mmCIF file of N, CA and C in Angstrom:
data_model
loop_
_atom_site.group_PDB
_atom_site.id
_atom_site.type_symbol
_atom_site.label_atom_id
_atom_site.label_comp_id
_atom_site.label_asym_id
_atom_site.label_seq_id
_atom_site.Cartn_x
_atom_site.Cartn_y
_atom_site.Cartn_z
ATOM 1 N N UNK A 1363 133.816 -3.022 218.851
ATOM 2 C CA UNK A 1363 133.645 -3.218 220.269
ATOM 3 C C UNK A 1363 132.844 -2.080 220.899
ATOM 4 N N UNK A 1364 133.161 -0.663 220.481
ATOM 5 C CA UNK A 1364 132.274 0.448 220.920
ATOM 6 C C UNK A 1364 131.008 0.210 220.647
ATOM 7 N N UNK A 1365 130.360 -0.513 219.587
ATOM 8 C CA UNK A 1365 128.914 -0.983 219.479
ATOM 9 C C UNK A 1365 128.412 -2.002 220.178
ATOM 10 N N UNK A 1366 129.119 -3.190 221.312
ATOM 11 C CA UNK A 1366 128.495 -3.605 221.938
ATOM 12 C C UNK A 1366 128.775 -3.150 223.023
ATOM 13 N N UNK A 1367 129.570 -2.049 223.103
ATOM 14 C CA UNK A 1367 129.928 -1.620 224.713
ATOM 15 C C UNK A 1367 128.815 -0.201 224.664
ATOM 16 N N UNK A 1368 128.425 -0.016 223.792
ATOM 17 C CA UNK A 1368 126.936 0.937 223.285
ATOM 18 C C UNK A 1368 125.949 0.497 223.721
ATOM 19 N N UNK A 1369 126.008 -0.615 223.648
ATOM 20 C CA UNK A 1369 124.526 -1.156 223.733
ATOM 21 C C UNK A 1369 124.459 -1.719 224.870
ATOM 22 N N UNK A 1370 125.207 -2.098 225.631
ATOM 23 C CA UNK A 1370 125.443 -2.894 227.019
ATOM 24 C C UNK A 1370 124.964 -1.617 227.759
ATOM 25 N N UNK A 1371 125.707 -0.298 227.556
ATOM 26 C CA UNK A 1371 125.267 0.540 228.601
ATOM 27 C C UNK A 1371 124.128 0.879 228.838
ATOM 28 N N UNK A 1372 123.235 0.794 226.888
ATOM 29 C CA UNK A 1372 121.866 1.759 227.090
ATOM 30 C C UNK A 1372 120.862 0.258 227.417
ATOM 31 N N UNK A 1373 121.224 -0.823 227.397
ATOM 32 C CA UNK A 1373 120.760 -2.326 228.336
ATOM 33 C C UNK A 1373 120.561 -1.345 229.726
ATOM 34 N N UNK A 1374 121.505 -0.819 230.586
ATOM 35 C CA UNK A 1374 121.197 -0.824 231.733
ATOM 36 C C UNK A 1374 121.092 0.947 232.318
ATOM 37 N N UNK A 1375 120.405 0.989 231.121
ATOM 38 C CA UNK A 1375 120.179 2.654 231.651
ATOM 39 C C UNK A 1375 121.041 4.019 231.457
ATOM 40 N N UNK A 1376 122.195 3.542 231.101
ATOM 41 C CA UNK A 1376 123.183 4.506 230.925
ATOM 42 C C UNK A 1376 123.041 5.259 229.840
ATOM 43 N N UNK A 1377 122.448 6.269 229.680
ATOM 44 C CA UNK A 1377 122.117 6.781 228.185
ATOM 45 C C UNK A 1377 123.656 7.558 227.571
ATOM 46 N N UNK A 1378 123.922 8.783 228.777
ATOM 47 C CA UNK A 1378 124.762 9.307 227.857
ATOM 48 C C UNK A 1378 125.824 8.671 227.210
ATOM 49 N N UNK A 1379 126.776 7.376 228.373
ATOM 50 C CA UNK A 1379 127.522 7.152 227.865
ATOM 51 C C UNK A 1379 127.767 5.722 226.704
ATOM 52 N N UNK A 1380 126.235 5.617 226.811
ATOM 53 C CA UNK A 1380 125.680 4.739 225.601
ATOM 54 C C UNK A 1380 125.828 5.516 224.424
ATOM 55 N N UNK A 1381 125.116 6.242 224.084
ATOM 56 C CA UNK A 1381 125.441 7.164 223.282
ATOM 57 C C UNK A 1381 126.840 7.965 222.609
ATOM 58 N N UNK A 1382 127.990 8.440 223.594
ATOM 59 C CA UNK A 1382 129.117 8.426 223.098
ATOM 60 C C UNK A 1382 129.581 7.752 222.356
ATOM 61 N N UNK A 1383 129.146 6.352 222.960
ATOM 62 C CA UNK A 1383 130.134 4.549 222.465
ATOM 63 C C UNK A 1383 129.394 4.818 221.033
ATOM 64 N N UNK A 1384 128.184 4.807 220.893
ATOM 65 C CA UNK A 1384 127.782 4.161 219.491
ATOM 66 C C UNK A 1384 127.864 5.243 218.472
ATOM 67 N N UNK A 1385 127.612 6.787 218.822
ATOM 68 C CA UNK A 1385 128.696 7.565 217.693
ATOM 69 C C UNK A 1385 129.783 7.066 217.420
ATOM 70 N N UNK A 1386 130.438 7.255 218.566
ATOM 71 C CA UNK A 1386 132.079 6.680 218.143
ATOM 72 C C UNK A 1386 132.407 5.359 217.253
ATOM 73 N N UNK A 1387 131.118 4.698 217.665
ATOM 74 C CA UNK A 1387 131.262 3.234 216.645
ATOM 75 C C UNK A 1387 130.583 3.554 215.237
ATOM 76 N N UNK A 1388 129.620 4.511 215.325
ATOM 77 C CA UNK A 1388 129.223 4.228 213.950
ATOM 78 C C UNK A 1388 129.959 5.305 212.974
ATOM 79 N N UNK A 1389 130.833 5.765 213.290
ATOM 80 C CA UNK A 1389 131.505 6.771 212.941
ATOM 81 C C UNK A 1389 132.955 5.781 212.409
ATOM 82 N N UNK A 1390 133.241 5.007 212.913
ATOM 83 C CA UNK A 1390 134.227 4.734 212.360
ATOM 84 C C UNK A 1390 134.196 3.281 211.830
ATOM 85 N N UNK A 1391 132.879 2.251 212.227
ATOM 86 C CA UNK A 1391 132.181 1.566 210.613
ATOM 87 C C UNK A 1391 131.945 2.164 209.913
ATOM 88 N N UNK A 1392 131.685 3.284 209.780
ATOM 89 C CA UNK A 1392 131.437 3.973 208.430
ATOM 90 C C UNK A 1392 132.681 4.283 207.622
ATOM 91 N N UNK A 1393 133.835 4.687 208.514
ATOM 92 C CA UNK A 1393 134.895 5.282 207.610
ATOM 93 C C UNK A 1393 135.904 3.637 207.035
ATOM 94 N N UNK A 1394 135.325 2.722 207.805
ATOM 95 C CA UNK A 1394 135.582 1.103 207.335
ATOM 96 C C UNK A 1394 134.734 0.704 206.301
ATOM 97 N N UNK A 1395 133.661 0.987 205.651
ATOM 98 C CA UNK A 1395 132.983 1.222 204.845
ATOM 99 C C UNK A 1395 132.082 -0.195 205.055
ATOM 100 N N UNK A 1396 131.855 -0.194 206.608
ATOM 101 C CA UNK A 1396 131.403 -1.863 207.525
ATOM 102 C C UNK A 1396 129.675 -1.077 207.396
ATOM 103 N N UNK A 1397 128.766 -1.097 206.295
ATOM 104 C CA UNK A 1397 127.527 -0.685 206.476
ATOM 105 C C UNK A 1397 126.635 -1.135 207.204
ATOM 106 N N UNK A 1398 127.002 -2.475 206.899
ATOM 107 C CA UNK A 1398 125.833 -3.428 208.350
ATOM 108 C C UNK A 1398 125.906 -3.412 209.689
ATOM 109 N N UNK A 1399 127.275 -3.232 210.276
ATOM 110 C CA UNK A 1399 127.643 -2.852 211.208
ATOM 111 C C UNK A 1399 127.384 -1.240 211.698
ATOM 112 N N UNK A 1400 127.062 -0.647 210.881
ATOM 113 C CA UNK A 1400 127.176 1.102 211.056
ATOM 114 C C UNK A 1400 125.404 1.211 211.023
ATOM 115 N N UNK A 1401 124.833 0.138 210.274
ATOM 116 C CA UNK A 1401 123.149 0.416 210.137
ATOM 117 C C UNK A 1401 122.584 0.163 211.635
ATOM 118 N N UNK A 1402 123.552 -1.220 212.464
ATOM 119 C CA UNK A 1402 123.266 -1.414 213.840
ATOM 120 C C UNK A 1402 123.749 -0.298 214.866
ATOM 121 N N UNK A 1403 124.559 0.303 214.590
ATOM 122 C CA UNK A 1403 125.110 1.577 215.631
ATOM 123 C C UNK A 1403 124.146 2.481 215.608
ATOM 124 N N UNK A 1404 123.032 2.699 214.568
ATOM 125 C CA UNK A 1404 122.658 3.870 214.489
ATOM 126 C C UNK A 1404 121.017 3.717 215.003
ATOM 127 N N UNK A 1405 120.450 2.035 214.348
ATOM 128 C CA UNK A 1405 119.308 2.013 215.137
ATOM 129 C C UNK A 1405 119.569 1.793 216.786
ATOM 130 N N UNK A 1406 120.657 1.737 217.160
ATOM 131 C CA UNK A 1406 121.013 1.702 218.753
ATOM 132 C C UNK A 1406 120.496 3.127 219.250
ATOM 133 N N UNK A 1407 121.336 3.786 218.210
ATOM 134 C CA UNK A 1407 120.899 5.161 218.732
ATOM 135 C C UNK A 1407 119.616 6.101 218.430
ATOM 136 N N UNK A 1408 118.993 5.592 217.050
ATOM 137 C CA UNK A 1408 117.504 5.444 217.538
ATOM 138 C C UNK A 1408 117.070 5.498 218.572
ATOM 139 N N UNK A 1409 116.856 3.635 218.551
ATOM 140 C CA UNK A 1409 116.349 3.625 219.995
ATOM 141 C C UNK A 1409 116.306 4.306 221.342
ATOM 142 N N UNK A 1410 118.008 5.197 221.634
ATOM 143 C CA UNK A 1410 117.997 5.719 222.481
ATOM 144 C C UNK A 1410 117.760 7.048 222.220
ATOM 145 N N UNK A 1411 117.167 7.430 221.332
ATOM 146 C CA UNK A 1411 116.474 8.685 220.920
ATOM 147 C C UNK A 1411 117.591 9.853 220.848
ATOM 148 N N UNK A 1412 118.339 9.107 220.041
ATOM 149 C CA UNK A 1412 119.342 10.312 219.356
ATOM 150 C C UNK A 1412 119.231 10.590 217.735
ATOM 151 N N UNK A 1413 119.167 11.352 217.242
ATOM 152 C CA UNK A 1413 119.013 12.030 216.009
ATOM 153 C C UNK A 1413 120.041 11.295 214.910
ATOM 154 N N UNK A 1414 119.858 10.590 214.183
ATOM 155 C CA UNK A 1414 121.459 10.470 213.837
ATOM 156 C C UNK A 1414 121.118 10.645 212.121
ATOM 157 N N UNK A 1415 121.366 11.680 211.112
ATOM 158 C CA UNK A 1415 122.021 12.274 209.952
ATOM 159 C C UNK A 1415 121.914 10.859 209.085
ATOM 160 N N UNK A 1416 120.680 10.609 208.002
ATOM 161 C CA UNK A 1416 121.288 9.702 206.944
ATOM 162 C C UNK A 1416 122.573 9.497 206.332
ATOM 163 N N UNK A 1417 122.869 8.851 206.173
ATOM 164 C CA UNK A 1417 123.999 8.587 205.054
ATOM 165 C C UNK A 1417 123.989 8.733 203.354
ATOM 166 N N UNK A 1418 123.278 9.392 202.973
ATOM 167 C CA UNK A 1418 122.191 9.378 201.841
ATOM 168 C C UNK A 1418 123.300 9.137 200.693
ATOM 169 N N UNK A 1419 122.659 9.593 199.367
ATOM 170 C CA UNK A 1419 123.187 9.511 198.292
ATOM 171 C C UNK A 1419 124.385 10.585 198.158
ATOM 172 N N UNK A 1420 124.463 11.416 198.533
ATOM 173 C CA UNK A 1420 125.496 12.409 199.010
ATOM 174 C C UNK A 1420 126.403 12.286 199.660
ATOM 175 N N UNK A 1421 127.173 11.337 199.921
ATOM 176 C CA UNK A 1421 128.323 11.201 200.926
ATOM 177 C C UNK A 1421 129.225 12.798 201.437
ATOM 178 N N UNK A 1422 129.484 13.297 200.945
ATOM 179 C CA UNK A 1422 129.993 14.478 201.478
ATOM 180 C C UNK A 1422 129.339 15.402 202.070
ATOM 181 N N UNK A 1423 127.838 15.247 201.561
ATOM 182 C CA UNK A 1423 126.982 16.752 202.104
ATOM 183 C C UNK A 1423 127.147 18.096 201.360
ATOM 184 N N UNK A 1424 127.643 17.083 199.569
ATOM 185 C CA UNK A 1424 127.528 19.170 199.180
ATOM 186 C C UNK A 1424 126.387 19.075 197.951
ATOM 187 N N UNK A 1425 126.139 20.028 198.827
ATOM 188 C CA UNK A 1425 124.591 20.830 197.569
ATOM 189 C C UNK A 1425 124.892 20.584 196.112
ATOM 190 N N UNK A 1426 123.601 20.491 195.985
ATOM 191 C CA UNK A 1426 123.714 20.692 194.232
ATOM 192 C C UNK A 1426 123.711 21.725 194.006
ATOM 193 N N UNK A 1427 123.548 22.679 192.592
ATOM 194 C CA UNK A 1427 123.806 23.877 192.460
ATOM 195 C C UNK A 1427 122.647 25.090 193.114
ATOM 196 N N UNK A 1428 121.152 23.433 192.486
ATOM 197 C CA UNK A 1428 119.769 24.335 192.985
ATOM 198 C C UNK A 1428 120.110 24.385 194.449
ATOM 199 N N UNK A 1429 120.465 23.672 194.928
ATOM 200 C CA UNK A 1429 120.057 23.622 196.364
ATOM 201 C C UNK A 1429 120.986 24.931 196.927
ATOM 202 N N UNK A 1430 122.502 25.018 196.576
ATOM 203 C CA UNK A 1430 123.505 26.057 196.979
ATOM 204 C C UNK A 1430 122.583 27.390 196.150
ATOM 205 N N UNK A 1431 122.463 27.181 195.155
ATOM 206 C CA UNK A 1431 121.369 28.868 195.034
ATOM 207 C C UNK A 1431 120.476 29.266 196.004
ATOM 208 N N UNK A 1432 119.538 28.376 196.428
ATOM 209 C CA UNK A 1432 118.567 28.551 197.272
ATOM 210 C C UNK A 1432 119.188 28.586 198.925
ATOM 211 N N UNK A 1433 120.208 28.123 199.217
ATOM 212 C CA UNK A 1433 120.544 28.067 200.577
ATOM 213 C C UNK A 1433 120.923 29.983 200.252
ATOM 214 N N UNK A 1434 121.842 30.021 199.222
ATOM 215 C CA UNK A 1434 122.256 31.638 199.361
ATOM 216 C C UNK A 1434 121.693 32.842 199.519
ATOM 217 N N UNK A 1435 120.295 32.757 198.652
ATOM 218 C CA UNK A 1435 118.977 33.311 198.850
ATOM 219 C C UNK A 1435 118.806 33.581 199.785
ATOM 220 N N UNK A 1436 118.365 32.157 200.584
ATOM 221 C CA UNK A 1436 117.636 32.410 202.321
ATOM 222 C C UNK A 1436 118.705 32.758 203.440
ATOM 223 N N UNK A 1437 120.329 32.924 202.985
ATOM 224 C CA UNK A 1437 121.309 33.313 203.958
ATOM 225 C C UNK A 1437 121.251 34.920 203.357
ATOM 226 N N UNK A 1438 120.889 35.408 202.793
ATOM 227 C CA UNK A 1438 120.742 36.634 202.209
ATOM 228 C C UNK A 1438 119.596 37.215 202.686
ATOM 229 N N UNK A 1439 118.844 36.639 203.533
ATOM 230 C CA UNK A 1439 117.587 37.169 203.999
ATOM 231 C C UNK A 1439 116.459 37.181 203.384
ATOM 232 N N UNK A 1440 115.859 36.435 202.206
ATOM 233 C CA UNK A 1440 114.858 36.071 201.641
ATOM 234 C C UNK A 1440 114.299 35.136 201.947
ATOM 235 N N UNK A 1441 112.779 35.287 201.730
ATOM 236 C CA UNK A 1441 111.460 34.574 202.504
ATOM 237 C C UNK A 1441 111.391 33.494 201.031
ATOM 238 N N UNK A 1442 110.876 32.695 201.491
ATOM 239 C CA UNK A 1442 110.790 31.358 201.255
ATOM 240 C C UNK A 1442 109.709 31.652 199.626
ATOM 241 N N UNK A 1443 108.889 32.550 199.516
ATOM 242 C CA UNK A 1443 107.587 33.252 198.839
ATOM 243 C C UNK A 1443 108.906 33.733 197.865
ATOM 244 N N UNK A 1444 109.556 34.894 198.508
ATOM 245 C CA UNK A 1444 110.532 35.713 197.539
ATOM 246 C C UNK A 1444 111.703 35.098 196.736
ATOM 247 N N UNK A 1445 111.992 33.479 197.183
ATOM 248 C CA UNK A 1445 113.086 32.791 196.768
ATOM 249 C C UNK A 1445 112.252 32.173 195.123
ATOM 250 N N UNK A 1446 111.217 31.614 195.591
ATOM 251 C CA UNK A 1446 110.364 30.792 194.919
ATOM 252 C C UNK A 1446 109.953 31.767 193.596
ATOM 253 N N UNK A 1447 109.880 33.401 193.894
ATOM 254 C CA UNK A 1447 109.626 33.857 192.716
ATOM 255 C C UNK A 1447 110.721 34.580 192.070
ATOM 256 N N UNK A 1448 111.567 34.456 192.931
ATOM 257 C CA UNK A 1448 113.193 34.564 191.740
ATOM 258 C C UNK A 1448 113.503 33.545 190.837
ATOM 259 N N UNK A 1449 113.169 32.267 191.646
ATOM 260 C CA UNK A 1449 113.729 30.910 190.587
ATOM 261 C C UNK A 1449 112.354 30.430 189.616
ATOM 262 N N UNK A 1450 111.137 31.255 189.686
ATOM 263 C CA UNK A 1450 110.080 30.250 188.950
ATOM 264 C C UNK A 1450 109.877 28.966 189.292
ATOM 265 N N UNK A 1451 109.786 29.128 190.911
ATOM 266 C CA UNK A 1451 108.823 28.165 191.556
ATOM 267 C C UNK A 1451 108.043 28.162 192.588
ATOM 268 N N UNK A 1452 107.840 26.959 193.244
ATOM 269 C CA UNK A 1452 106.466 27.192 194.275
ATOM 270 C C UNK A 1452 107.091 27.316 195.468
ATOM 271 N N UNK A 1453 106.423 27.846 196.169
ATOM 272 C CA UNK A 1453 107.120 28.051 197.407
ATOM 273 C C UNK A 1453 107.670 26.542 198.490
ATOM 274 N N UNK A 1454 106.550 25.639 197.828
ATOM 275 C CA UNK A 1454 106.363 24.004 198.492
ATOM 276 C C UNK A 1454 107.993 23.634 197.769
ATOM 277 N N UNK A 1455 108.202 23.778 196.641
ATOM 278 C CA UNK A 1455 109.436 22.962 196.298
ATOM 279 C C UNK A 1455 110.570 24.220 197.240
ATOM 280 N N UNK A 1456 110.942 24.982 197.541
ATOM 281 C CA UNK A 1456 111.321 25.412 197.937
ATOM 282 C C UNK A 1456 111.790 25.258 199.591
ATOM 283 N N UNK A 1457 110.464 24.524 199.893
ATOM 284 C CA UNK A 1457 110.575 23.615 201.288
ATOM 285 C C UNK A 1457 110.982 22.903 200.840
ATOM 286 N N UNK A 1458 110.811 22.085 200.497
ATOM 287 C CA UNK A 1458 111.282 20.883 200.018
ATOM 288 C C UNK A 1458 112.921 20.769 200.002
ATOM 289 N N UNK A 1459 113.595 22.097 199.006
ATOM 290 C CA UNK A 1459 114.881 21.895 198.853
ATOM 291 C C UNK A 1459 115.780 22.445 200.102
ATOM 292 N N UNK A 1460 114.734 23.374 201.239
ATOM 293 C CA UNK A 1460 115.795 23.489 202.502
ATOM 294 C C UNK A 1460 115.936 22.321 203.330
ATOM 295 N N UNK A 1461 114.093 21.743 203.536
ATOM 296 C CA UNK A 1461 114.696 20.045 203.832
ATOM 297 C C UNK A 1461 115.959 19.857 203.418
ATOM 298 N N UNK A 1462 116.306 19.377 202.555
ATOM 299 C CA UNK A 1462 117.054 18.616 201.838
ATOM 300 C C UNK A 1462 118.873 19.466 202.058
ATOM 301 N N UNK A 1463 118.346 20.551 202.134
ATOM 302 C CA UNK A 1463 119.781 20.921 202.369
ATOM 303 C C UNK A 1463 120.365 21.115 204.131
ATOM 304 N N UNK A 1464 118.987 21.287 204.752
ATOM 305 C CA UNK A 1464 119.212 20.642 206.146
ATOM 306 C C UNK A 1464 119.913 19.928 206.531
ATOM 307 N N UNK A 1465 119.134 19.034 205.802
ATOM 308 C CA UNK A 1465 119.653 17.595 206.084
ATOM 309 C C UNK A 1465 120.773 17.392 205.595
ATOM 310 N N UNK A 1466 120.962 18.272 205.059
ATOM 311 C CA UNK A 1466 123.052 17.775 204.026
ATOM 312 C C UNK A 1466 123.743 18.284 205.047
ATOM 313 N N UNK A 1467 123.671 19.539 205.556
ATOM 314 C CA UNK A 1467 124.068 20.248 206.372
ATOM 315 C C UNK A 1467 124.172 20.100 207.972
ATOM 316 N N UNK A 1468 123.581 19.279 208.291
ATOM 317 C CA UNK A 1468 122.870 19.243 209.534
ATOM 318 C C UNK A 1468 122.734 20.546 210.468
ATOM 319 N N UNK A 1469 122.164 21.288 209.656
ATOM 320 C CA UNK A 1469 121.345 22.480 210.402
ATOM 321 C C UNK A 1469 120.191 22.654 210.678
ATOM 322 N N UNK A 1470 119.725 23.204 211.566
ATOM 323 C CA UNK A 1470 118.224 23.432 212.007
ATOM 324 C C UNK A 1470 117.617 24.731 211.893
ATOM 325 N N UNK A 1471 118.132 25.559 211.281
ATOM 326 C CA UNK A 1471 117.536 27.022 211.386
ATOM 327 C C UNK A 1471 117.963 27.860 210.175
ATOM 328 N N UNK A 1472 117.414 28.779 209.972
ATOM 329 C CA UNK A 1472 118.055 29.845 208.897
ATOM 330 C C UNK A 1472 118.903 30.285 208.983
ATOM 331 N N UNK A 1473 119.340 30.533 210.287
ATOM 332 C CA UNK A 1473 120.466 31.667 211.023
ATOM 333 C C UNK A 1473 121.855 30.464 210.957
ATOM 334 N N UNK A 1474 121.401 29.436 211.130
ATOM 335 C CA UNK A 1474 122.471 28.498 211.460
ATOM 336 C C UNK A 1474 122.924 28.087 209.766
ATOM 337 N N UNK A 1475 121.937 27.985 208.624
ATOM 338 C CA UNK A 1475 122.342 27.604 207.149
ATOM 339 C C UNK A 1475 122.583 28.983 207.000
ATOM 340 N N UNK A 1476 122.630 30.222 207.527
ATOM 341 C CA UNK A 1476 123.020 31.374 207.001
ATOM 342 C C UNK A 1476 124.912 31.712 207.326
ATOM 343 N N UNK A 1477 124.830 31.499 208.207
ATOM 344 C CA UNK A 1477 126.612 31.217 208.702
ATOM 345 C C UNK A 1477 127.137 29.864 208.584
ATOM 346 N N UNK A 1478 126.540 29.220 207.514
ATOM 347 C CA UNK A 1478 127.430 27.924 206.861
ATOM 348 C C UNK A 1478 127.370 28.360 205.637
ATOM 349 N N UNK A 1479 126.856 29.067 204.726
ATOM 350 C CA UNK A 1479 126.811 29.473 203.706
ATOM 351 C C UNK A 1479 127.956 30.535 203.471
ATOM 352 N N UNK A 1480 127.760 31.707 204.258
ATOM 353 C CA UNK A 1480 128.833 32.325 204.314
ATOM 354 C C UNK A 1480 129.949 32.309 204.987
ATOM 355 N N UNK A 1481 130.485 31.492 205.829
ATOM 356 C CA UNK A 1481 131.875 30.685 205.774
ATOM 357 C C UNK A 1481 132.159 29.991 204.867
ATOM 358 N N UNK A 1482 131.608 28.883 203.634
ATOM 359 C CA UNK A 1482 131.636 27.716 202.804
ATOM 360 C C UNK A 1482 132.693 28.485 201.479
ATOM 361 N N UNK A 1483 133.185 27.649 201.335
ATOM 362 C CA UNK A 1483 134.480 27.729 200.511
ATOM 363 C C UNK A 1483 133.702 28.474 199.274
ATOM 364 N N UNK A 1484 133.413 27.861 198.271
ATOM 365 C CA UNK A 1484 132.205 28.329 197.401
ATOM 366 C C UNK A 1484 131.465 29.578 197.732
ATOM 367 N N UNK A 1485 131.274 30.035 198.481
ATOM 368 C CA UNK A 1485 130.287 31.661 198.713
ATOM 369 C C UNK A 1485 131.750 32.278 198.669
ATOM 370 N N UNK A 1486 132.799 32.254 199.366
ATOM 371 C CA UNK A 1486 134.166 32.913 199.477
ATOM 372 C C UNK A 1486 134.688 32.843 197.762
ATOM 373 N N UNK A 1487 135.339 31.890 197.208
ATOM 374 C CA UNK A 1487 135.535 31.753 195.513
ATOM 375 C C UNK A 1487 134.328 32.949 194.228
ATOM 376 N N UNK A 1488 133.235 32.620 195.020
ATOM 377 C CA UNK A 1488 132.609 34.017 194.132
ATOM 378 C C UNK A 1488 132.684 35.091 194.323
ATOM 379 N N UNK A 1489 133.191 35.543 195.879
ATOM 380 C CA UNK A 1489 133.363 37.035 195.683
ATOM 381 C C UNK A 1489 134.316 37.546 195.344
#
């Protein structure tokens, strides 16, 4: 019901509280495991030009090992050049894998994957 009471609002202009409704709906087709229903909550919110986090092959959002090496690196203060020549690679795959852990993460910045790294259960267990 939050997905057509989503969409009724952003029908008549109401963005923000269009937007509440169809998180709230696609948030919990998802935990119903209702995908078709959760694929419509989210191009709603498309449309209303909200950001909304794939669902990817990762359901939880945890790194692989490359990717948790390389997030630790760049929360450690290493340049993207200096990561790439610790692991024997290019600096491009290296973009590539903060994409990717961005996106697991839903972070936008270094500073912001740098204090998820070091809160994360895993950085705490190794020391």
């Amino acid at each position: 019901m939050r997905l057509l009471e989503g969409r009724a609002l952003g029908e008549v202009g109401e963005k923000a509280p269009a937007v509440a409704a169809l998180i709230e709906a696609e948030a919990t087709l998802a935990g119903f495991g209702a995908q078709r229903w959760r694929d419509e909550a989210v191009r709603e919110l498309r449309r209303l030009g909200h950001r909304v986090r794939r669902a990817g092959g990762d359901a939880d959002g945890a790194l692989t090992d490359r990717e948790q090496e390389i997030a630790e690196l760049v929360a450690a203060g290493r340049t993207n050049r200096e990561v790439a020549e610790q692991l024997v690679l290019s600096p491009k795959t290296i973009e590539a894998h903060l994409r990717n852990i961005y996106a697991k993460l839903g972070v936008r910045s270094r500073v912001e994957l740098a204090r998820m790294v070091v809160g994360s259960p895993r950085s705490r267990d190794e020391a």
